[in-house]
CSV table of C-alpha atoms in Angstrom, one decimal:
chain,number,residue,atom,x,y,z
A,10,UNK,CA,114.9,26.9,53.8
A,11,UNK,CA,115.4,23.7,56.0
A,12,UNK,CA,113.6,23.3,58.9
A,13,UNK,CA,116.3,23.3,61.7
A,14,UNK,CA,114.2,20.9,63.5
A,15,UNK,CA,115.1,17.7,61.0
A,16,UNK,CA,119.0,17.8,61.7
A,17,UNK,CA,118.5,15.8,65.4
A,18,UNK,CA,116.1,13.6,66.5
A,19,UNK,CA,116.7,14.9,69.6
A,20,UNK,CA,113.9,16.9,71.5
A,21,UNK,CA,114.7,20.5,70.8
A,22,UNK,CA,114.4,23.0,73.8
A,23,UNK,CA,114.9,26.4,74.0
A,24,UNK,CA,115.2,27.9,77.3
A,25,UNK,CA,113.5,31.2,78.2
A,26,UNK,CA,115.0,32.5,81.7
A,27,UNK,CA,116.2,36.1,82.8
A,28,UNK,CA,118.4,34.9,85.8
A,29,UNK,CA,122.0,33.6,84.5
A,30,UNK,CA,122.7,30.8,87.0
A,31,UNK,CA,119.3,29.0,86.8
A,32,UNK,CA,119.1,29.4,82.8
A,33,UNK,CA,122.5,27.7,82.2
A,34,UNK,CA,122.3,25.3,84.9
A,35,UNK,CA,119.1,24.1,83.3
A,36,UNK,CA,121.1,23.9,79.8
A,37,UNK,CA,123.8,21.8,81.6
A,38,UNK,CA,121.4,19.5,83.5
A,39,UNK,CA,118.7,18.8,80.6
A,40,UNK,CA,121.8,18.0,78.6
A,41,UNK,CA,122.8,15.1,80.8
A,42,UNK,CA,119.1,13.8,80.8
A,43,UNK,CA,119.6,10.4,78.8
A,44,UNK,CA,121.1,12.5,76.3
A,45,UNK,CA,117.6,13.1,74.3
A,46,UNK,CA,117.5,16.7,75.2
A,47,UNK,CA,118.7,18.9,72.3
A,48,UNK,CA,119.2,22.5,73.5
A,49,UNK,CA,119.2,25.4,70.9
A,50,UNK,CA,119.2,28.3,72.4
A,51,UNK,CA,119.0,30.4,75.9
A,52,UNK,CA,116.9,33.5,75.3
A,53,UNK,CA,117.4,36.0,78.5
A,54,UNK,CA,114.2,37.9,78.1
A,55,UNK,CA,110.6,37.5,76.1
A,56,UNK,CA,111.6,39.2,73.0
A,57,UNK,CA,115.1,36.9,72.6
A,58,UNK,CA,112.3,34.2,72.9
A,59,UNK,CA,110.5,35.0,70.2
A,60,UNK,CA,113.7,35.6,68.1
A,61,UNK,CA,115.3,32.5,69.2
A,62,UNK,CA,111.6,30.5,68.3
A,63,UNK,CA,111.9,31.9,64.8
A,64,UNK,CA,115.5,30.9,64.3
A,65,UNK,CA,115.8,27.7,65.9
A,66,UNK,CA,112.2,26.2,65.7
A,67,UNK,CA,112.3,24.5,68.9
A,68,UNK,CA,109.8,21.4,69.6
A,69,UNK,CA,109.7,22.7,73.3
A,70,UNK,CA,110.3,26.3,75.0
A,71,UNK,CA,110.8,26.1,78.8
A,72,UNK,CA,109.5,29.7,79.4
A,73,UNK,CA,109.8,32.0,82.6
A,74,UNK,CA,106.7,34.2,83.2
A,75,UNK,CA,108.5,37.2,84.7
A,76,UNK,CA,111.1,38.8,82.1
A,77,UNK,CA,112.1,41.7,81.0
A,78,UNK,CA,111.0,43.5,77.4
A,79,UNK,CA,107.8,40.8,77.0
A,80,UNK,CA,106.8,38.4,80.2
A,81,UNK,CA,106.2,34.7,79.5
A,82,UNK,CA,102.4,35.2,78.7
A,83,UNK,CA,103.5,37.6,75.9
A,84,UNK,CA,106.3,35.5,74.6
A,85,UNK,CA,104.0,32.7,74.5
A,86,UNK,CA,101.1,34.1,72.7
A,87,UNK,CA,103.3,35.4,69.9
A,88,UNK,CA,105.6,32.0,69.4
A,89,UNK,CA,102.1,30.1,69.3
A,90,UNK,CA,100.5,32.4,67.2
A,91,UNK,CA,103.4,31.6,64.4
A,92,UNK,CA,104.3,27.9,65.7
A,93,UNK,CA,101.3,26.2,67.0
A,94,UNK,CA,103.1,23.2,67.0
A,95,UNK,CA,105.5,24.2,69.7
A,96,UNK,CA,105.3,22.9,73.1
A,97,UNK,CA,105.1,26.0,76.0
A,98,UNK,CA,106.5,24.5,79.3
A,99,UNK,CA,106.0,27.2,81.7
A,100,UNK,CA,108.8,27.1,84.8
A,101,UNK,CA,108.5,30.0,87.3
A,102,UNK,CA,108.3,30.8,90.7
A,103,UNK,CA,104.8,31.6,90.7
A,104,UNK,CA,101.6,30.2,91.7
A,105,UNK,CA,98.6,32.4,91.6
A,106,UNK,CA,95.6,31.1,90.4
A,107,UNK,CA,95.4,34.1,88.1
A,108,UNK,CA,98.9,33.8,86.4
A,109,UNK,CA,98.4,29.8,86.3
A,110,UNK,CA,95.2,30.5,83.9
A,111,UNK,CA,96.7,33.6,82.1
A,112,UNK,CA,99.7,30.9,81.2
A,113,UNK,CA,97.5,28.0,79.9
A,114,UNK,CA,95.8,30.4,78.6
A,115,UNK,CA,98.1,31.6,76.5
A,116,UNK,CA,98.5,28.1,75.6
A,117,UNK,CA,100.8,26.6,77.8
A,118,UNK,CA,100.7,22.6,78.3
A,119,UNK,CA,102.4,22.4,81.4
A,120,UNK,CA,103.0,24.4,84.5
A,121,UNK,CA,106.0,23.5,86.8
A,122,UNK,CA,107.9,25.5,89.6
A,123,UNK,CA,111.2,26.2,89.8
A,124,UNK,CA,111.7,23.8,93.0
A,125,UNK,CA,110.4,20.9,90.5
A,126,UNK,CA,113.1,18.2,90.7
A,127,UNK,CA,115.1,17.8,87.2
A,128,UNK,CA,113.9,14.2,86.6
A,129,UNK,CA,110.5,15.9,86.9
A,130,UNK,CA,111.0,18.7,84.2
A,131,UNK,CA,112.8,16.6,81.9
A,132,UNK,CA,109.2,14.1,81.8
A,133,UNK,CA,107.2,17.1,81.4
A,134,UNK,CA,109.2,18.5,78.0
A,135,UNK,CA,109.2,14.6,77.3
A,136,UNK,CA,105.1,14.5,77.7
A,137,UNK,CA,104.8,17.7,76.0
A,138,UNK,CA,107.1,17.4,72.8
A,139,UNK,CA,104.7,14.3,72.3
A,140,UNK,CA,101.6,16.6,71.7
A,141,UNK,CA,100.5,16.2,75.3
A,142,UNK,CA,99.5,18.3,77.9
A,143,UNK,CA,100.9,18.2,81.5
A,144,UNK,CA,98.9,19.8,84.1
A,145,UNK,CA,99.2,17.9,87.6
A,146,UNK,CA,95.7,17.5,89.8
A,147,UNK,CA,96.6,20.9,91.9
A,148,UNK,CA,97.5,23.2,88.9
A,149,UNK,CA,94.2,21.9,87.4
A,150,UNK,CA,92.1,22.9,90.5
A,151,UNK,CA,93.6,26.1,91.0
A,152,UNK,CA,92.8,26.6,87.1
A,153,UNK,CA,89.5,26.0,87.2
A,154,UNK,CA,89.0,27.8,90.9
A,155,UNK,CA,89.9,30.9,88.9
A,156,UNK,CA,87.6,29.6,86.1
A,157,UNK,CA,84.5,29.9,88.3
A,158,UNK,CA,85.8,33.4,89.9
A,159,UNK,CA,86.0,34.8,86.1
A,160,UNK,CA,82.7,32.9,84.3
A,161,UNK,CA,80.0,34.8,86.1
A,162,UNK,CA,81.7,38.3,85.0
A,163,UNK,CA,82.4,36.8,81.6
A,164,UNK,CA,80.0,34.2,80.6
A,165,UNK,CA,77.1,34.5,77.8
A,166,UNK,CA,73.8,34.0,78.1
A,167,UNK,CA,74.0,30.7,76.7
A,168,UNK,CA,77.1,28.9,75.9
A,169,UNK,CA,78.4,28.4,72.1
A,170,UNK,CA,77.0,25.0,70.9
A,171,UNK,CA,79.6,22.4,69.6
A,172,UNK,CA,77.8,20.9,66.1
A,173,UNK,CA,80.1,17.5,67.0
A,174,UNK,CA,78.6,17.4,70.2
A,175,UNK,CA,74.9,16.0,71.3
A,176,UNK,CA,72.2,18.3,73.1
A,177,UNK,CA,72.6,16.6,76.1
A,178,UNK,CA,76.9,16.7,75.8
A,179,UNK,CA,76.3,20.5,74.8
A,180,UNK,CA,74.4,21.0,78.1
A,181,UNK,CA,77.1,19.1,80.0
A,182,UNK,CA,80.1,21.2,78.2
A,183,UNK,CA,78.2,24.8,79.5
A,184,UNK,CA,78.2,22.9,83.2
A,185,UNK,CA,81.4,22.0,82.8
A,186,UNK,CA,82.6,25.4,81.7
A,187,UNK,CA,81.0,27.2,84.8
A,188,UNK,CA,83.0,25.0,87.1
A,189,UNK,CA,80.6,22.1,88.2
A,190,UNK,CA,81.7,18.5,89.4
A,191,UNK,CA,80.2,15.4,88.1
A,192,UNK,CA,78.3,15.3,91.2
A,193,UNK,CA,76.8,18.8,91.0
A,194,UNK,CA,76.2,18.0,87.1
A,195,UNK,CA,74.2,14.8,87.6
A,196,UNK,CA,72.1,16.7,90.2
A,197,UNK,CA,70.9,19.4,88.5
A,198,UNK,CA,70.2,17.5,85.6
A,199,UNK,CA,69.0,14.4,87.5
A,200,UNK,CA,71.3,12.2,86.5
A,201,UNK,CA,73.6,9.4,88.0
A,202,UNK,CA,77.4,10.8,88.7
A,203,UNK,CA,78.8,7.6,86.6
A,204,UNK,CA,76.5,8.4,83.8
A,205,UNK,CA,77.6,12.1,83.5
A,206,UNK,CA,81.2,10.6,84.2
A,207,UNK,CA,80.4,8.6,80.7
A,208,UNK,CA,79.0,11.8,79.2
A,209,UNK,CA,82.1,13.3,80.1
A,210,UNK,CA,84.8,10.8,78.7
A,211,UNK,CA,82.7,11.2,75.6
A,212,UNK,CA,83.1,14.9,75.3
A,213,UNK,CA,87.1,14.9,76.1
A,214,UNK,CA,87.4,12.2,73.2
A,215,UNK,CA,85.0,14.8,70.8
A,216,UNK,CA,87.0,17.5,71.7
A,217,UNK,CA,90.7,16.2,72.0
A,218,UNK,CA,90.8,17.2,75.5
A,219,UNK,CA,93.0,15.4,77.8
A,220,UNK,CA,90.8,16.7,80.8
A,221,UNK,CA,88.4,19.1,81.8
A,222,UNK,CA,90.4,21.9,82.4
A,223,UNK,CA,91.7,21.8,78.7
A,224,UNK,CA,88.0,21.1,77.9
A,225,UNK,CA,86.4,24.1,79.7
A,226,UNK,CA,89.3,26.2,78.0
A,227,UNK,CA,89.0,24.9,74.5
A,228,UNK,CA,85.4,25.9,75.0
A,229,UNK,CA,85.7,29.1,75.4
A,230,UNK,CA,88.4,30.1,72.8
């Protein structure tokens, strides 16, 4: 079978949204976006998602969180558990530090609201077709504030060791994971803040993290 995703060079997006108006007004405004925006389908609920994934084979799905028959999370889990490559923009409403991390999570790359300008969702799907993630400074802090509410409940004695990784980046990646700041990093272990910032840059490039909130997930998967 052809994969649909070789007739268009085009960025494919699917659009995952319950409400009518918002879902096709999306459709008609990604279209006029510089006329790189292919969209395939407009699923009204999680499990048309899913459907719509399988038949269409989107690069991108611009996902609601709250819908009907399987919520966003849901819909994303089981599109990335068949298409890994597929890019999950979430768009919602919502910004609770709790369903922020249950998104990326999931496996999201980017998080936007529903106020976001067009211009601004359109450079997201662009960033995120291209392998990238795209988490802005404040949906990162509010994913690692829910981080360090969860890792105390959760963590293990001792954090899984990365065999790519040095003792000493090991030991930073554990820090990292319960939450800590350069500065709080380099003080327990007696260190400058621009060496651990080093240490740090290291361990994103290790790890194909883009930045330490994909790091302190990936860690923990």
């Amino acid at each position: 079978m052809t994969d649909p995703r070789l007739k268009s060079e085009r960025i494919r997006v699917l659009i995952a949204e319950d409400q009518t108006l918002i879902r096709e007004g999306l459709a008609t405004l990604l279209a006029q976006q510089n006329d790189d925006f292919e969209i395939v389908g407009a699923a009204a609920d999680g499990e048309q998602a899913i459907e719509f994934a399988r038949r269409y084979r989107p690069d991108v799905v611009l996902m609601d969180l709250q819908m009907p028959r399987a919520d966003g999370v849901t819909a994303t889990q089981r599109i990335l558990r068949e298409f890994p490559e597929t890019g999950i923009v979430v768009l919602t409403t919502f910004e609770t530090n709790e369903l922020i991390f249950e998104a990326v999570s999931a496996g999201a790359k980017a998080y936007l609201l529903k106020d976001s300008r067009i211009d601004e969702i359109a450079a997201t799907i662009r960033t995120v077709a291209n392998g990238q993630s795209a988490l802005s400074p404040g949906v990162a802090a509010k994913i690692l504030e829910e981080f360090k509410r969860l890792r105390p409940r959760h963590a293990p004695a001792s954090a899984p060791l990365r065999g790519d990784l040095t003792a000493r980046e090991n030991e930073i990646l554990k820090l990292i994971v319960e939450g800590k700041s350069n500065g709080e990093i380099g003080a327990q272990l007696h260190l400058a803040e621009g060496t651990i910032k080093n240490y740090v840059s290291t361990i994103l490039e290790k790890c194909g993290a883009k930045n330490r909130t994909e790091l302190a997930i990936w860690a923990v998967k």
